[in-house]
PDB file of C-alpha atoms in Angstrom:
ATOM      1  CA  LYS A   1     -26.448   3.174-256.405  1.00 61.00           C
ATOM      2  CA  ALA A   2     -29.986   4.322-257.707  1.00 75.00           C
ATOM      3  CA  GLY A   3     -32.803   3.515-255.454  1.00 92.00           C
ATOM      4  CA  VAL A   4     -35.707   1.737-256.499  1.00 95.00           C
ATOM      5  CA  THR A   5     -37.668   4.006-259.186  1.00 96.00           C
ATOM      6  CA  GLN A   6     -41.708   3.976-259.729  1.00 97.00           C
ATOM      7  CA  THR A   7     -43.035   5.562-262.581  1.00 97.00           C
ATOM      8  CA  PRO A   8     -45.768   7.293-262.753  1.00 97.00           C
ATOM      9  CA  ARG A   9     -45.316   9.417-259.897  1.00 96.00           C
ATOM     10  CA  TYR A  10     -49.103  11.617-259.825  1.00 97.00           C
ATOM     11  CA  LEU A  11     -51.529   9.989-262.057  1.00 97.00           C
ATOM     12  CA  ILE A  12     -55.654  10.129-262.017  1.00 98.00           C
ATOM     13  CA  LYS A  13     -58.059   8.158-263.861  1.00 98.00           C
ATOM     14  CA  THR A  14     -61.678   7.937-264.431  1.00 98.00           C
ATOM     15  CA  ARG A  15     -63.579   4.905-262.548  1.00 98.00           C
ATOM     16  CA  GLY A  16     -63.685   1.587-264.720  1.00 98.00           C
ATOM     17  CA  GLN A  17     -60.857   2.488-266.407  1.00 98.00           C
ATOM     18  CA  GLN A  18     -57.487   0.467-265.997  1.00 98.00           C
ATOM     19  CA  VAL A  19     -53.830   1.530-264.680  1.00 98.00           C
ATOM     20  CA  THR A  20     -50.420   0.153-265.132  1.00 98.00           C
ATOM     21  CA  LEU A  21     -47.756   1.190-262.432  1.00 98.00           C
ATOM     22  CA  SER A  22     -43.770   0.497-262.994  1.00 98.00           C
ATOM     23  CA  CYS A  23     -41.510  -0.251-260.296  1.00 98.00           C
ATOM     24  CA  SER A  24     -37.385  -0.822-261.258  1.00 97.00           C
ATOM     25  CA  PRO A  25     -35.296  -1.841-257.951  1.00 96.00           C
ATOM     26  CA  ILE A  26     -32.202  -1.253-256.814  1.00 94.00           C
ATOM     27  CA  SER A  27     -29.540  -2.684-259.137  1.00 92.00           C
ATOM     28  CA  GLY A  28     -29.270  -6.412-258.262  1.00 89.00           C
ATOM     29  CA  HIS A  29     -32.277  -6.799-255.893  1.00 91.00           C
ATOM     30  CA  ARG A  30     -34.353  -9.474-257.238  1.00 90.00           C
ATOM     31  CA  SER A  31     -37.304  -9.263-254.838  1.00 91.00           C
ATOM     32  CA  VAL A  32     -40.153  -6.725-255.036  1.00 95.00           C
ATOM     33  CA  SER A  33     -43.095  -6.161-253.455  1.00 95.00           C
ATOM     34  CA  TRP A  34     -46.126  -3.646-253.878  1.00 97.00           C
ATOM     35  CA  TYR A  35     -47.955  -1.846-250.955  1.00 97.00           C
ATOM     36  CA  GLN A  36     -51.184   0.190-251.152  1.00 98.00           C
ATOM     37  CA  GLN A  37     -51.913   2.844-248.710  1.00 97.00           C
ATOM     38  CA  THR A  38     -54.968   4.914-248.104  1.00 96.00           C
ATOM     39  CA  PRO A  39     -55.958   7.155-244.836  1.00 92.00           C
ATOM     40  CA  GLY A  40     -58.770   4.752-243.684  1.00 90.00           C
ATOM     41  CA  GLN A  41     -56.333   0.867-243.866  1.00 92.00           C
ATOM     42  CA  GLY A  42     -53.051   2.396-243.484  1.00 94.00           C
ATOM     43  CA  LEU A  43     -49.946  -0.077-245.593  1.00 96.00           C
ATOM     44  CA  GLN A  44     -51.319  -3.336-246.832  1.00 96.00           C
ATOM     45  CA  PHE A  45     -49.095  -5.748-248.575  1.00 95.00           C
ATOM     46  CA  LEU A  46     -50.905  -6.165-252.156  1.00 96.00           C
ATOM     47  CA  PHE A  47     -48.160  -8.899-253.631  1.00 93.00           C
ATOM     48  CA  GLU A  48     -44.463 -10.129-253.557  1.00 93.00           C
ATOM     49  CA  TYR A  49     -42.668 -11.607-256.456  1.00 94.00           C
ATOM     50  CA  PHE A  50     -39.159 -13.322-257.132  1.00 91.00           C
ATOM     51  CA  SER A  51     -37.430 -13.930-259.656  1.00 89.00           C
ATOM     52  CA  GLU A  52     -40.116 -13.483-261.395  1.00 93.00           C
ATOM     53  CA  THR A  53     -42.645 -16.184-259.867  1.00 93.00           C
ATOM     54  CA  GLN A  54     -45.352 -14.423-256.959  1.00 93.00           C
ATOM     55  CA  ARG A  55     -44.136 -15.732-253.824  1.00 89.00           C
ATOM     56  CA  ASN A  56     -46.980 -14.535-252.399  1.00 89.00           C
ATOM     57  CA  LYS A  57     -50.340 -12.267-251.955  1.00 92.00           C
ATOM     58  CA  GLY A  58     -52.800 -10.304-250.001  1.00 92.00           C
ATOM     59  CA  ASN A  59     -56.053 -10.042-249.441  1.00 93.00           C
ATOM     60  CA  PHE A  60     -57.153  -7.800-252.754  1.00 96.00           C
ATOM     61  CA  PRO A  61     -59.567  -8.642-255.397  1.00 96.00           C
ATOM     62  CA  GLY A  62     -58.742 -10.346-258.795  1.00 96.00           C
ATOM     63  CA  ARG A  63     -58.841  -6.492-260.106  1.00 97.00           C
ATOM     64  CA  PHE A  64     -55.304  -6.320-259.008  1.00 98.00           C
ATOM     65  CA  SER A  65     -52.376  -8.247-260.402  1.00 97.00           C
ATOM     66  CA  GLY A  66     -48.600  -7.621-261.296  1.00 97.00           C
ATOM     67  CA  ARG A  67     -45.494  -9.217-263.121  1.00 97.00           C
ATOM     68  CA  GLN A  68     -42.114  -9.375-262.414  1.00 97.00           C
ATOM     69  CA  PHE A  69     -39.736  -9.571-265.330  1.00 97.00           C
ATOM     70  CA  SER A  70     -36.257 -11.141-265.910  1.00 95.00           C
ATOM     71  CA  ASN A  71     -34.454  -8.328-265.565  1.00 94.00           C
ATOM     72  CA  SER A  72     -36.510  -8.029-262.033  1.00 94.00           C
ATOM     73  CA  ARG A  73     -38.440  -4.889-263.161  1.00 97.00           C
ATOM     74  CA  SER A  74     -42.463  -5.118-261.734  1.00 98.00           C
ATOM     75  CA  GLU A  75     -45.434  -3.966-263.089  1.00 98.00           C
ATOM     76  CA  MET A  76     -48.549  -3.761-260.913  1.00 98.00           C
ATOM     77  CA  ASN A  77     -52.552  -3.395-263.294  1.00 98.00           C
ATOM     78  CA  VAL A  78     -55.554  -2.166-261.553  1.00 98.00           C
ATOM     79  CA  SER A  79     -58.733  -3.029-263.655  1.00 96.00           C
ATOM     80  CA  THR A  80     -61.682  -1.419-263.409  1.00 97.00           C
ATOM     81  CA  LEU A  81     -60.795   1.259-261.459  1.00 98.00           C
ATOM     82  CA  GLU A  82     -63.329   1.778-258.256  1.00 98.00           C
ATOM     83  CA  LEU A  83     -63.179   5.111-255.827  1.00 97.00           C
ATOM     84  CA  GLY A  84     -61.520   3.358-253.324  1.00 96.00           C
ATOM     85  CA  ASP A  85     -58.029   2.473-255.448  1.00 98.00           C
ATOM     86  CA  SER A  86     -57.225   5.776-254.625  1.00 98.00           C
ATOM     87  CA  ALA A  87     -54.321   5.303-252.737  1.00 98.00           C
ATOM     88  CA  LEU A  88     -50.766   5.734-252.859  1.00 97.00           C
ATOM     89  CA  TYR A  89     -49.223   2.547-254.273  1.00 98.00           C
ATOM     90  CA  LEU A  90     -45.652   2.026-252.668  1.00 97.00           C
ATOM     91  CA  CYS A  91     -42.672  -0.667-254.415  1.00 97.00           C
ATOM     92  CA  ALA A  92     -40.295  -2.299-252.258  1.00 95.00           C
ATOM     93  CA  SER A  93     -37.064  -4.244-252.762  1.00 93.00           C
ATOM     94  CA  SER A  94     -34.761  -6.568-251.744  1.00 89.00           C
ATOM     95  CA  PHE A  95     -31.636  -8.713-252.301  1.00 84.00           C
ATOM     96  CA  LEU A  96     -33.535 -11.512-251.010  1.00 68.00           C
ATOM     97  CA  ASN A  97     -31.483 -14.455-249.759  1.00 61.00           C
ATOM     98  CA  LEU A  98     -33.922 -17.755-250.255  1.00 58.00           C
ATOM     99  CA  GLY A  99     -33.373 -19.480-246.947  1.00 54.00           C
ATOM    100  CA  HIS A 100     -32.323 -17.145-244.798  1.00 55.00           C
ATOM    101  CA  SER A 101     -34.898 -14.429-242.759  1.00 55.00           C
ATOM    102  CA  GLY A 102     -34.354 -10.788-242.425  1.00 59.00           C
ATOM    103  CA  ASN A 103     -33.444  -8.667-245.413  1.00 72.00           C
ATOM    104  CA  THR A 104     -33.218  -4.895-245.226  1.00 81.00           C
ATOM    105  CA  ILE A 105     -36.242  -3.968-247.264  1.00 86.00           C
ATOM    106  CA  TYR A 106     -36.046  -0.192-249.477  1.00 91.00           C
ATOM    107  CA  PHE A 107     -39.104   1.413-250.434  1.00 94.00           C
ATOM    108  CA  GLY A 108     -40.101   3.857-253.825  1.00 95.00           C
ATOM    109  CA  GLU A 109     -41.238   7.221-253.564  1.00 93.00           C
ATOM    110  CA  GLY A 110     -44.386   5.849-254.627  1.00 95.00           C
ATOM    111  CA  SER A 111     -47.145   6.232-257.161  1.00 97.00           C
ATOM    112  CA  TRP A 112     -50.180   8.736-256.363  1.00 97.00           C
ATOM    113  CA  LEU A 113     -53.234   6.988-258.092  1.00 98.00           C
ATOM    114  CA  THR A 114     -56.354   9.684-257.890  1.00 98.00           C
ATOM    115  CA  VAL A 115     -59.581   7.864-258.972  1.00 98.00           C
ATOM    116  CA  VAL A 116     -62.726  10.331-260.176  1.00 97.00           C
TER     117      VAL A 116
ATOM    118  CA  GLY B   1     -51.874 -13.025-238.724  1.00 85.00           C
ATOM    119  CA  ILE B   2     -49.570 -10.611-236.569  1.00 89.00           C
ATOM    120  CA  GLN B   3     -50.736  -7.465-235.410  1.00 93.00           C
ATOM    121  CA  VAL B   4     -48.761  -3.841-234.771  1.00 96.00           C
ATOM    122  CA  GLU B   5     -49.520  -1.390-232.679  1.00 97.00           C
ATOM    123  CA  GLN B   6     -47.355   1.869-232.322  1.00 98.00           C
ATOM    124  CA  SER B   7     -47.919   4.320-229.609  1.00 98.00           C
ATOM    125  CA  PRO B   8     -48.464   6.874-229.278  1.00 98.00           C
ATOM    126  CA  PRO B   9     -50.490   7.945-232.884  1.00 97.00           C
ATOM    127  CA  ASP B  10     -49.578  11.612-232.352  1.00 97.00           C
ATOM    128  CA  LEU B  11     -47.052  13.182-230.342  1.00 97.00           C
ATOM    129  CA  ILE B  12     -46.097  17.258-230.782  1.00 97.00           C
ATOM    130  CA  LEU B  13     -43.286  18.082-229.595  1.00 96.00           C
ATOM    131  CA  GLN B  14     -41.007  21.311-229.257  1.00 97.00           C
ATOM    132  CA  GLU B  15     -37.159  21.479-231.436  1.00 97.00           C
ATOM    133  CA  GLY B  16     -34.714  20.155-228.534  1.00 97.00           C
ATOM    134  CA  ALA B  17     -36.823  17.938-227.146  1.00 98.00           C
ATOM    135  CA  ASN B  18     -36.578  13.692-226.694  1.00 97.00           C
ATOM    136  CA  SER B  19     -38.627  11.187-227.607  1.00 96.00           C
ATOM    137  CA  THR B  20     -39.475   7.649-227.714  1.00 98.00           C
ATOM    138  CA  LEU B  21     -41.890   5.346-230.040  1.00 98.00           C
ATOM    139  CA  ARG B  22     -43.224   2.085-229.307  1.00 98.00           C
ATOM    140  CA  CYS B  23     -44.437  -0.749-231.649  1.00 98.00           C
ATOM    141  CA  ASN B  24     -45.688  -3.883-230.188  1.00 97.00           C
ATOM    142  CA  PHE B  25     -46.296  -6.733-231.891  1.00 95.00           C
ATOM    143  CA  SER B  26     -48.207 -10.066-231.343  1.00 92.00           C
ATOM    144  CA  ASP B  27     -46.199 -12.845-232.288  1.00 89.00           C
ATOM    145  CA  SER B  28     -42.295 -13.799-232.770  1.00 86.00           C
ATOM    146  CA  VAL B  29     -40.743 -12.133-235.967  1.00 84.00           C
ATOM    147  CA  ASN B  30     -37.944 -12.896-238.492  1.00 79.00           C
ATOM    148  CA  ASN B  31     -37.402  -8.916-239.208  1.00 86.00           C
ATOM    149  CA  LEU B  32     -38.491  -5.614-237.512  1.00 92.00           C
ATOM    150  CA  GLN B  33     -37.916  -1.872-239.696  1.00 94.00           C
ATOM    151  CA  TRP B  34     -38.633   1.148-238.759  1.00 97.00           C
ATOM    152  CA  PHE B  35     -39.421   3.344-240.997  1.00 96.00           C
ATOM    153  CA  HIS B  36     -39.442   7.389-241.637  1.00 97.00           C
ATOM    154  CA  GLN B  37     -42.514   8.641-244.200  1.00 95.00           C
ATOM    155  CA  ASN B  38     -41.329  12.095-245.687  1.00 87.00           C
ATOM    156  CA  PRO B  39     -43.558  14.810-246.849  1.00 83.00           C
ATOM    157  CA  TRP B  40     -43.776  13.052-250.430  1.00 84.00           C
ATOM    158  CA  GLY B  41     -45.130   9.833-249.223  1.00 88.00           C
ATOM    159  CA  GLN B  42     -41.479   7.798-249.355  1.00 88.00           C
ATOM    160  CA  LEU B  43     -40.319   5.707-246.864  1.00 93.00           C
ATOM    161  CA  ILE B  44     -37.032   5.774-245.673  1.00 93.00           C
ATOM    162  CA  ASN B  45     -35.737   2.897-243.614  1.00 92.00           C
ATOM    163  CA  LEU B  46     -34.167   3.948-240.320  1.00 95.00           C
ATOM    164  CA  PHE B  47     -33.587   0.844-239.105  1.00 94.00           C
ATOM    165  CA  TYR B  48     -32.925  -3.239-239.265  1.00 92.00           C
ATOM    166  CA  ILE B  49     -33.338  -4.073-235.923  1.00 93.00           C
ATOM    167  CA  PRO B  50     -35.112  -7.356-235.287  1.00 90.00           C
ATOM    168  CA  SER B  51     -33.212  -8.204-231.895  1.00 92.00           C
ATOM    169  CA  GLY B  52     -30.594  -5.549-230.081  1.00 95.00           C
ATOM    170  CA  THR B  53     -29.765  -1.920-230.020  1.00 97.00           C
ATOM    171  CA  LYS B  54     -28.516   0.048-232.915  1.00 96.00           C
ATOM    172  CA  GLN B  55     -27.399   4.146-233.301  1.00 97.00           C
ATOM    173  CA  ASN B  56     -27.717   6.521-236.346  1.00 96.00           C
ATOM    174  CA  GLY B  57     -26.894   9.962-235.026  1.00 97.00           C
ATOM    175  CA  ARG B  58     -29.908  11.369-232.816  1.00 97.00           C
ATOM    176  CA  LEU B  59     -31.955   8.279-233.880  1.00 98.00           C
ATOM    177  CA  SER B  60     -31.423   4.833-232.119  1.00 98.00           C
ATOM    178  CA  ALA B  61     -33.953   2.036-231.866  1.00 98.00           C
ATOM    179  CA  THR B  62     -33.928  -1.313-229.350  1.00 98.00           C
ATOM    180  CA  THR B  63     -36.016  -4.702-230.048  1.00 97.00           C
ATOM    181  CA  VAL B  64     -36.316  -6.587-227.717  1.00 96.00           C
ATOM    182  CA  ALA B  65     -37.798  -9.997-229.366  1.00 93.00           C
ATOM    183  CA  THR B  66     -38.770 -11.757-226.318  1.00 93.00           C
ATOM    184  CA  GLU B  67     -40.831  -9.837-225.169  1.00 95.00           C
ATOM    185  CA  ARG B  68     -41.959  -8.826-228.246  1.00 96.00           C
ATOM    186  CA  TYR B  69     -41.309  -5.054-228.853  1.00 97.00           C
ATOM    187  CA  SER B  70     -39.390  -2.438-229.686  1.00 98.00           C
ATOM    188  CA  LEU B  71     -38.620   1.190-229.126  1.00 98.00           C
ATOM    189  CA  LEU B  72     -37.498   4.451-231.367  1.00 98.00           C
ATOM    190  CA  TYR B  73     -35.712   6.915-229.565  1.00 98.00           C
ATOM    191  CA  ILE B  74     -35.457  10.795-231.058  1.00 97.00           C
ATOM    192  CA  SER B  75     -33.224  12.743-229.188  1.00 97.00           C
ATOM    193  CA  SER B  76     -32.791  16.823-229.769  1.00 97.00           C
ATOM    194  CA  SER B  77     -35.259  16.865-232.008  1.00 97.00           C
ATOM    195  CA  GLN B  78     -35.309  18.804-235.088  1.00 96.00           C
ATOM    196  CA  THR B  79     -38.293  20.070-237.315  1.00 95.00           C
ATOM    197  CA  THR B  80     -36.819  17.991-240.042  1.00 94.00           C
ATOM    198  CA  ASP B  81     -37.621  15.088-237.636  1.00 95.00           C
ATOM    199  CA  SER B  82     -41.366  15.628-238.550  1.00 95.00           C
ATOM    200  CA  GLY B  83     -44.042  12.930-240.289  1.00 95.00           C
ATOM    201  CA  VAL B  84     -45.053   9.715-239.918  1.00 97.00           C
ATOM    202  CA  TYR B  85     -43.028   6.818-237.956  1.00 98.00           C
ATOM    203  CA  PHE B  86     -44.030   3.562-238.816  1.00 98.00           C
ATOM    204  CA  CYS B  87     -42.815  -0.471-237.711  1.00 97.00           C
ATOM    205  CA  ALA B  88     -43.000  -3.281-239.793  1.00 95.00           C
ATOM    206  CA  VAL B  89     -42.687  -6.910-239.000  1.00 93.00           C
ATOM    207  CA  GLU B  90     -41.829  -9.623-241.329  1.00 87.00           C
ATOM    208  CA  VAL B  91     -43.906 -12.880-240.364  1.00 75.00           C
ATOM    209  CA  PRO B  92     -41.816 -15.892-240.343  1.00 75.00           C
ATOM    210  CA  GLY B  93     -42.340 -18.548-243.009  1.00 72.00           C
ATOM    211  CA  GLY B  94     -40.118 -17.246-246.040  1.00 64.00           C
ATOM    212  CA  SER B  95     -42.304 -14.157-247.106  1.00 70.00           C
ATOM    213  CA  GLU B  96     -40.972 -10.745-247.269  1.00 74.00           C
ATOM    214  CA  LYS B  97     -44.437  -9.533-246.477  1.00 85.00           C
ATOM    215  CA  LEU B  98     -44.210  -6.564-243.924  1.00 90.00           C
ATOM    216  CA  VAL B  99     -47.026  -5.991-241.493  1.00 93.00           C
ATOM    217  CA  PHE B 100     -47.475  -2.673-240.574  1.00 96.00           C
ATOM    218  CA  GLY B 101     -48.651  -0.968-237.403  1.00 97.00           C
ATOM    219  CA  LYS B 102     -50.328   2.341-238.138  1.00 97.00           C
ATOM    220  CA  GLY B 103     -47.917   4.801-237.706  1.00 97.00           C
ATOM    221  CA  THR B 104     -46.759   7.333-235.082  1.00 98.00           C
ATOM    222  CA  LYS B 105     -47.588  11.052-236.276  1.00 96.00           C
ATOM    223  CA  LEU B 106     -44.704  13.506-234.821  1.00 96.00           C
ATOM    224  CA  THR B 107     -44.777  17.314-235.252  1.00 96.00           C
ATOM    225  CA  VAL B 108     -41.439  19.197-234.460  1.00 96.00           C
ATOM    226  CA  ASN B 109     -42.615  22.945-233.578  1.00 96.00           C
ATOM    227  CA  PRO B 110     -39.674  25.189-233.799  1.00 95.00           C
TER     228      PRO B 110
END
């Protein structure tokens, strides 16, 4: 079956603009998480969604937001872009069993965002 | 919060050599996974291993949860093994939030 699909793969934006990134999870997976990867900070958790509800949020400013649709697809949005938002944004999905711990998590290829 | 430390940060090998990568974590975890990040940025899941030992071809992993560490073994390394290896843990509490180490950058020379 198809893996986690992220679009677009590469994009360049100007400071002050906003950007929307999309993620389609593996079929049947209802949990979607987002991560930001930068050379300085490494991989950092942004947010997690399950059944259209945000379950957890990382330490990022309110400019970073996300949502999940009824088909489990997810989008994240970054408004008023800053140079420091340049990063690889990774989406992950899993078949989450609520009440049970430990699920294999699969990542997409990521969206490379450059802010100029 | 939980801390995840990986060692060594960099490793250079000749093709055919064996290596051991280590991951230490500071608290009890529900889940531990090893990933390989390819040159295009994708994180490839290698092992889901909260405890015990697993093997997949030339790779194997062992997690000793009571002592809060995990090891990834790579035998007979190949140039295609090059890349960054990450250890990530899931903290208890029902969330799927992963906390990543800073990674080990492996370079395998021909």
